[in-house]
PDB file of C-alpha atoms in Angstrom:
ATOM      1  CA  UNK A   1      -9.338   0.048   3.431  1.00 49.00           C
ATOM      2  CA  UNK A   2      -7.293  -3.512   3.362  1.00 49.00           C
ATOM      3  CA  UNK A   3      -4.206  -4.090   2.205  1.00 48.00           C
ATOM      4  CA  UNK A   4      -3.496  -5.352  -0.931  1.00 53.00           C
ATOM      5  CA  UNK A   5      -0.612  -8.220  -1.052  1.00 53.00           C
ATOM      6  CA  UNK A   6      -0.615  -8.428  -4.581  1.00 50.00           C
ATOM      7  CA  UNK A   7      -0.252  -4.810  -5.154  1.00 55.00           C
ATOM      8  CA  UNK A   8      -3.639  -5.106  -7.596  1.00 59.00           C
ATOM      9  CA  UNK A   9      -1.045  -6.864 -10.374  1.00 66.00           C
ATOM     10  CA  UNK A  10      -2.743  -9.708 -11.838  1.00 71.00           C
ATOM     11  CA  UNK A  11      -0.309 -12.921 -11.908  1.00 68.00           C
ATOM     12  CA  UNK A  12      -1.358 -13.435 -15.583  1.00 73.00           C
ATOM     13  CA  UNK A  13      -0.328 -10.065 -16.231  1.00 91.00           C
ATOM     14  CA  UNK A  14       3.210 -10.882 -14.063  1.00 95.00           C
ATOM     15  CA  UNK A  15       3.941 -14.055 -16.203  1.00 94.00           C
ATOM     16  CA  UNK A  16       3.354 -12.201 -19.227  1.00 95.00           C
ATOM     17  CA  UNK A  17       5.667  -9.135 -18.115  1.00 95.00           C
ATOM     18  CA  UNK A  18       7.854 -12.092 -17.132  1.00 96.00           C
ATOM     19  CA  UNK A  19       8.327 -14.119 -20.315  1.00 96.00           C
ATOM     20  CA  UNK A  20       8.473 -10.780 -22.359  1.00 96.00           C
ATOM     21  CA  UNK A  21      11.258  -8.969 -20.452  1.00 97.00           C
ATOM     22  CA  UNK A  22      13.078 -12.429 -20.223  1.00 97.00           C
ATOM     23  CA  UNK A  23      12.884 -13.042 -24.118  1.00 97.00           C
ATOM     24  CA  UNK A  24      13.253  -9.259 -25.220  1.00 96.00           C
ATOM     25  CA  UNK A  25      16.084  -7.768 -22.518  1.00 96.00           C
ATOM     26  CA  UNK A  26      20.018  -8.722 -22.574  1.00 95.00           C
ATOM     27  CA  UNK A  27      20.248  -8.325 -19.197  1.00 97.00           C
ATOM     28  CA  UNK A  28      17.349  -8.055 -16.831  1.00 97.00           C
ATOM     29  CA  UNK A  29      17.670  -8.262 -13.012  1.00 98.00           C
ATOM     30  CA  UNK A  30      14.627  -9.134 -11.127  1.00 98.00           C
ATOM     31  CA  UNK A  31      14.910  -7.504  -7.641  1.00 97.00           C
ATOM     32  CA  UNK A  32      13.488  -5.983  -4.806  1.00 97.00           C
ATOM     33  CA  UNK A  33      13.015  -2.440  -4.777  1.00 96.00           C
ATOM     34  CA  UNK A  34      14.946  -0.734  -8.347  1.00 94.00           C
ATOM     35  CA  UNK A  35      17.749   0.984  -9.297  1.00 94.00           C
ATOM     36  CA  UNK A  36      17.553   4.177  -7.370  1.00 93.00           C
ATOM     37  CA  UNK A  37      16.310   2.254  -4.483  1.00 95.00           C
ATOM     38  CA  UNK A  38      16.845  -1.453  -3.645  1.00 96.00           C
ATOM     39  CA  UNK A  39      15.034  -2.978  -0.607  1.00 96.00           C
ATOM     40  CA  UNK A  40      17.030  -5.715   0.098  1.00 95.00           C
ATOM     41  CA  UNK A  41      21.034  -6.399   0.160  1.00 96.00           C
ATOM     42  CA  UNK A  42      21.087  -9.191  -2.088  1.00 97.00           C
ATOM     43  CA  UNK A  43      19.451  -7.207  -4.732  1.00 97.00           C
ATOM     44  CA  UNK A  44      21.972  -4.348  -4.122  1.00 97.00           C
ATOM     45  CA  UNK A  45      24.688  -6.217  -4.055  1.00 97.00           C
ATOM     46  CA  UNK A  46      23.595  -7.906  -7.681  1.00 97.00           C
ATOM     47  CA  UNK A  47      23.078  -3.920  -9.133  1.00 97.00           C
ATOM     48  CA  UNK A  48      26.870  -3.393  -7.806  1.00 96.00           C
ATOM     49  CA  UNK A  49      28.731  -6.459  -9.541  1.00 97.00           C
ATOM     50  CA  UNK A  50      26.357  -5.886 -12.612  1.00 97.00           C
ATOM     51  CA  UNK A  51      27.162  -2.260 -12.840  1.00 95.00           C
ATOM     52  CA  UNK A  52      30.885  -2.845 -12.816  1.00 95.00           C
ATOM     53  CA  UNK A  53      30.229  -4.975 -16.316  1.00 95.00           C
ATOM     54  CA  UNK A  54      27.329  -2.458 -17.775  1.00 92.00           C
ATOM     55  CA  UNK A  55      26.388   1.302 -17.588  1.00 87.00           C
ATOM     56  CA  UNK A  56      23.315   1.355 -15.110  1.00 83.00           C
ATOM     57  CA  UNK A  57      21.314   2.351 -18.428  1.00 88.00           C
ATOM     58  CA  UNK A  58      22.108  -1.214 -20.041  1.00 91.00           C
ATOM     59  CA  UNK A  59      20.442  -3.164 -17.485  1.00 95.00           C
ATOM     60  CA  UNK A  60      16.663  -3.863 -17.126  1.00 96.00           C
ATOM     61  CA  UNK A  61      15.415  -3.877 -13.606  1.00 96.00           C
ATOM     62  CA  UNK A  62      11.880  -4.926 -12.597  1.00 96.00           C
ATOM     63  CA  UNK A  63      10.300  -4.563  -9.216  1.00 96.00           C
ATOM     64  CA  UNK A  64       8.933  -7.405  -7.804  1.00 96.00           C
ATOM     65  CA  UNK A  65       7.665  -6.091  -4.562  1.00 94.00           C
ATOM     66  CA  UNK A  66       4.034  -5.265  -5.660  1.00 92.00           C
ATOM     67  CA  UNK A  67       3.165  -8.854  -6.609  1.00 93.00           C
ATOM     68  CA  UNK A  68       5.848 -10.790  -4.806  1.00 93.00           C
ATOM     69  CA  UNK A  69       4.133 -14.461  -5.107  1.00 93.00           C
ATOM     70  CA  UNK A  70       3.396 -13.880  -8.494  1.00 94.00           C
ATOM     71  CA  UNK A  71       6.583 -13.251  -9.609  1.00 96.00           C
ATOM     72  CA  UNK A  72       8.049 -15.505  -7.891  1.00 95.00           C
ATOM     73  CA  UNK A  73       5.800 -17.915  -9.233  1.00 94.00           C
ATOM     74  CA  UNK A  74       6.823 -16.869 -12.916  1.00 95.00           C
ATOM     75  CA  UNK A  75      10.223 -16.452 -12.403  1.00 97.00           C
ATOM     76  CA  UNK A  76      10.323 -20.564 -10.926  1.00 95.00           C
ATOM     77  CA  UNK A  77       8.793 -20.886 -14.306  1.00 93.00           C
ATOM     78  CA  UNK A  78      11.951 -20.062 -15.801  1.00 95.00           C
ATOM     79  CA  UNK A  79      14.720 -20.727 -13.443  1.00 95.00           C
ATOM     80  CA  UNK A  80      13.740 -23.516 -11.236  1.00 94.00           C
ATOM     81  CA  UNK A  81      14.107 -21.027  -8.290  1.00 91.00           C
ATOM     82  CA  UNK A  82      12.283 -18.875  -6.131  1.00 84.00           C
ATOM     83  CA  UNK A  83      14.682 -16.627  -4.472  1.00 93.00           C
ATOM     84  CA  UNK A  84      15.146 -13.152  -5.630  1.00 97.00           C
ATOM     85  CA  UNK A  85      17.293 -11.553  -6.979  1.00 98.00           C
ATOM     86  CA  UNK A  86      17.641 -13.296 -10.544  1.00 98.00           C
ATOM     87  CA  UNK A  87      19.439 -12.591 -13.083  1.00 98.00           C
ATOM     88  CA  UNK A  88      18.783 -13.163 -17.010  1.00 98.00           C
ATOM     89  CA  UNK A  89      21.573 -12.019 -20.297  1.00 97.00           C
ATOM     90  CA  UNK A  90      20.253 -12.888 -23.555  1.00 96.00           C
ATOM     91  CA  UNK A  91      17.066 -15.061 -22.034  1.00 96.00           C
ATOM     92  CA  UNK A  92      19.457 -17.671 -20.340  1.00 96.00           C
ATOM     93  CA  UNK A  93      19.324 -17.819 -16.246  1.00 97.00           C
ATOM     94  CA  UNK A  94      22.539 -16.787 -14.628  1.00 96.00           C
ATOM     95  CA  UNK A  95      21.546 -16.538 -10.722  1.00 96.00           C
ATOM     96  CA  UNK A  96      21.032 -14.718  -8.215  1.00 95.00           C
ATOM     97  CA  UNK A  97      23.333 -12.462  -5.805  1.00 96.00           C
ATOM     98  CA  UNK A  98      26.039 -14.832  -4.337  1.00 96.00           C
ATOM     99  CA  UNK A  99      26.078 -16.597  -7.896  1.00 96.00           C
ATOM    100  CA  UNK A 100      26.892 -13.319  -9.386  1.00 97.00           C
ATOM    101  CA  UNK A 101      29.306 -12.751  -6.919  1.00 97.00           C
ATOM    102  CA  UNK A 102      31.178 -16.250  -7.051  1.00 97.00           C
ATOM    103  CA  UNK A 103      31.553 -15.831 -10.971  1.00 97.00           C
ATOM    104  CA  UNK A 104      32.835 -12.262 -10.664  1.00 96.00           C
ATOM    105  CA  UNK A 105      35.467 -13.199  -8.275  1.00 96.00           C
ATOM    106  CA  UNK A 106      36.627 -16.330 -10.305  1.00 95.00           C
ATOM    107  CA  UNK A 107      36.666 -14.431 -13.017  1.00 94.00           C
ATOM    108  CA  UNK A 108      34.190 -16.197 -15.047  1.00 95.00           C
ATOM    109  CA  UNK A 109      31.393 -13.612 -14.904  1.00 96.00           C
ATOM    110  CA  UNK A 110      32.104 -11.289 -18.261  1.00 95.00           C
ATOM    111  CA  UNK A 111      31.749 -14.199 -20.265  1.00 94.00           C
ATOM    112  CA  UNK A 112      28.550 -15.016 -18.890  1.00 94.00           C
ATOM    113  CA  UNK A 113      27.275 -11.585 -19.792  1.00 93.00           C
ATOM    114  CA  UNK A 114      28.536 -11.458 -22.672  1.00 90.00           C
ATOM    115  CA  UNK A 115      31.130  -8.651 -22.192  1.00 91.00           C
ATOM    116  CA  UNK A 116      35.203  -8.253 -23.257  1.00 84.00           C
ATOM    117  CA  UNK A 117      36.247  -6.442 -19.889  1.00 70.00           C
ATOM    118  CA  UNK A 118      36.681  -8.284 -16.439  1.00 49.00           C
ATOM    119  CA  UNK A 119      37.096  -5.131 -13.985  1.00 55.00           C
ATOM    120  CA  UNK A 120      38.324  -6.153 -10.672  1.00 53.00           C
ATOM    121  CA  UNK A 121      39.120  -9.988 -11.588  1.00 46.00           C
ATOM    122  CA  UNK A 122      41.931  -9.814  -8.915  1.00 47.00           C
ATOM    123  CA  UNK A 123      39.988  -8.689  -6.539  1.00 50.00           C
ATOM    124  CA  UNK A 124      39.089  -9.876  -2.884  1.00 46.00           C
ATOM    125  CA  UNK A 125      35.497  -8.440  -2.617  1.00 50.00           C
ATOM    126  CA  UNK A 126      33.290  -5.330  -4.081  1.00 51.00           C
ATOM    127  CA  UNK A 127      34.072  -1.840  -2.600  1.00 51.00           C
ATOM    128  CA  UNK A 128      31.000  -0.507  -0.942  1.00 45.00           C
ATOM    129  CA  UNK A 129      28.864   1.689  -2.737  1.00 46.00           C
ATOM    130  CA  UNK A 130      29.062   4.413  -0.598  1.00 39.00           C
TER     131      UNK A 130
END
């Protein structure tokens, strides 16, 4: 038995999944690992500032672990980047984690999503999630 890279997911079938959550979510975050279970900080630490703007429910995560080069590959498509985590509200790139993270702490990032409340605008950093 060999192992797999690509997780069996064709990359025609990633840019597809791609272009269709992109176009049909409000917010989708395209991570490493999901909701219950990031594999990476970055991706954890965009979940955190996103959840303080939107239930957990309101935001569309995707995997991109079992075909890593294809998404990444799609994803460039859109976004001009290849680094992961990235964030999309209403089919318009935001960024990725420290993006996220610099528009939440000036303040800026509610509008960018989209949303009336700015919980924690004053703040110095996110509380850890544990």
């Amino acid at each position: 038995m060999t192992f797999d890279p690509s997780g069996g997911v064709d990359p025609e079938n990633v840019q597809d999944r791609v272009d269709s959550l992109i176009e049909e979510s409000e917010l989708v975050l395209f991570m490493k690992g999901n909701k219950l279970m990031p594999q990476c900080g970055y991706s954890q630490n965009a979940l955190d500032i996103l959840g303080r703007y939107h239930d957990g429910e309101d935001i569309v995560t995707e995997d991109v672990l079992p075909a890593l080069d294809a998404y990444r590959a799609a994803l460039s498509e859109h976004s001009g980047w290849e680094t992961i985590p990235q964030t999309y509200v209403d089919g318009e790139f935001i960024g990725g984690s420290d993006i996220l993270e610099e528009l939440h702490q000036r303040g800026e990032l509610a509008d960018e999503l989209g949303v009336d409340v700015d919980p924690g605008a004053g703040d110095d950093g996110l509380e850890a999630p544990f």
